[in-house]
Coordinates of C-alpha atoms in Angstrom, one line a residue:
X23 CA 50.2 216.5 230.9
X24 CA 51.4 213.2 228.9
X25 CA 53.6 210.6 229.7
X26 CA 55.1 207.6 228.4
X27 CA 57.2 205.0 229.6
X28 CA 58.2 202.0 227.6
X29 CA 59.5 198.8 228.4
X30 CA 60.8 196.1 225.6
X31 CA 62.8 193.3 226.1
X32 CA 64.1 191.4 228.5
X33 CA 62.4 191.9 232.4
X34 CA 66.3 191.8 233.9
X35 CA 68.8 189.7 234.1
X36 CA 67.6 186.1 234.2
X37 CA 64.3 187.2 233.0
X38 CA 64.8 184.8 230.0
X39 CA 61.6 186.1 228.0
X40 CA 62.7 188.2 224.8
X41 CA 59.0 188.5 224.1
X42 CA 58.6 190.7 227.4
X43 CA 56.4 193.7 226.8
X44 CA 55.3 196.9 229.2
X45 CA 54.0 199.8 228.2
X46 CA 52.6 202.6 230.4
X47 CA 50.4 205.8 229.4
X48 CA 49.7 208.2 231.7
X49 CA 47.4 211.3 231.0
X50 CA 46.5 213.9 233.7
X51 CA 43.1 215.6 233.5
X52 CA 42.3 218.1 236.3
X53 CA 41.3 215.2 239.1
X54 CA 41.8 212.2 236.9
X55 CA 44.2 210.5 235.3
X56 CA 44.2 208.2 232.2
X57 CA 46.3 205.2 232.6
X58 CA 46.6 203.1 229.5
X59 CA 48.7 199.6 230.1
X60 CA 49.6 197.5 227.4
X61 CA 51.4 194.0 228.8
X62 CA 52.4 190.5 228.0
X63 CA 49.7 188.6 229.5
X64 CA 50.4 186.6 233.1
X65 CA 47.9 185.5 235.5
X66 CA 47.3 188.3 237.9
X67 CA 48.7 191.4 236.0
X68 CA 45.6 193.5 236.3
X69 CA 45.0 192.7 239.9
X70 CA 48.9 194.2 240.5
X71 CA 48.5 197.3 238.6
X72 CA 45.0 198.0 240.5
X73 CA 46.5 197.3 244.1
X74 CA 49.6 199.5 243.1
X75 CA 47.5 202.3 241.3
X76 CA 45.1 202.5 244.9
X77 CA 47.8 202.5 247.0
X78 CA 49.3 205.5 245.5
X79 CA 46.1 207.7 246.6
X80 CA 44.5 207.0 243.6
X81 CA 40.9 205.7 243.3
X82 CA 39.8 203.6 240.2
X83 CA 36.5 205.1 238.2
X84 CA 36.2 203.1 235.4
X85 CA 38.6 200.2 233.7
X86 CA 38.5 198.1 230.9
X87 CA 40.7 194.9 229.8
X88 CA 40.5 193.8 226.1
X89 CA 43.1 191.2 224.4
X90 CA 45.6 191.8 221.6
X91 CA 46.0 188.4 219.8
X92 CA 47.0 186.0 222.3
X93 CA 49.6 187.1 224.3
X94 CA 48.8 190.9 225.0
X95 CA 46.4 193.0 226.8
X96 CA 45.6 196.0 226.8
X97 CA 44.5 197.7 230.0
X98 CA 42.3 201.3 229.9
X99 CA 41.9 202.9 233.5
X100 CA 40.4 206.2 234.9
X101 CA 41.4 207.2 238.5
X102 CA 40.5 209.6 240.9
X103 CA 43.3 211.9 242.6
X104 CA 42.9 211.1 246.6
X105 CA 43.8 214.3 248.5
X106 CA 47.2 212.3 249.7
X107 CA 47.8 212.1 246.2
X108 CA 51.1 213.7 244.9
X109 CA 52.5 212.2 241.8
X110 CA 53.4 213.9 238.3
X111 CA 52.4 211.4 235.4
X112 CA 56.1 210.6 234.6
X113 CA 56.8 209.4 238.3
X114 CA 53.3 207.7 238.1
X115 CA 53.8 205.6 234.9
X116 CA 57.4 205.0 236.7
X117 CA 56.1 203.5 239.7
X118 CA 53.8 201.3 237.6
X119 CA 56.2 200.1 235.4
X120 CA 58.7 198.9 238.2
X121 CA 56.1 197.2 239.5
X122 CA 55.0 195.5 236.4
X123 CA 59.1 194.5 235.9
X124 CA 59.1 192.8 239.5
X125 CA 56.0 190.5 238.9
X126 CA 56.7 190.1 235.2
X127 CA 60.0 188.8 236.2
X128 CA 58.9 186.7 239.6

């Protein structure tokens, strides 16, 4: 199964940063999932999105990080489903997503 979540615009109220950008992709296949992340770039976004992802149950295989011009990133990783792990995509990409809001906007 596929899901999306998008975020565009501002982070919240007082965010302040039109520019804001968060997108999640999240692809289940049989033990693994496929998390694609695209995001504005801030010091310490990746390191988030892995502590989030592993505390969920889920254990990273393989990630990547490239740039998009100078103020995006694009972030590619494959996890492995922990046996505590009970997520469907949609509530997965959710989770993500709220967490990128809170450090996006902190």
């Amino acid at each position: 199964s596929l899901c999306d979540e998008n975020i565009e615009g501002g982070a919240g109220a007082g965010a302040g940063d039109n520019e804001s950008l968060f997108q999640v992709e999240a692809r289940e296949l049989g033990k693994e999932i496929l998390i694609r992340i695209q995001s504005k770039k801030k010091k310490g976004v990746l390191v988030k999105m892995m502590e989030e992802i592993q505390s969920l149950e889920l254990f990273v295989v393989n990630s990547s990080v490239l740039p998009l011009g100078d103020s995006v990133i694009d972030i590619t990783i494959i996890a492995q489903m922990g046996e505590g792990y009970s997520l469907s995509v949609k509530e997965l990409a959710k989770k993500l997503r709220m967490k990128a809001l809170k450090f996006m906007s902190s």
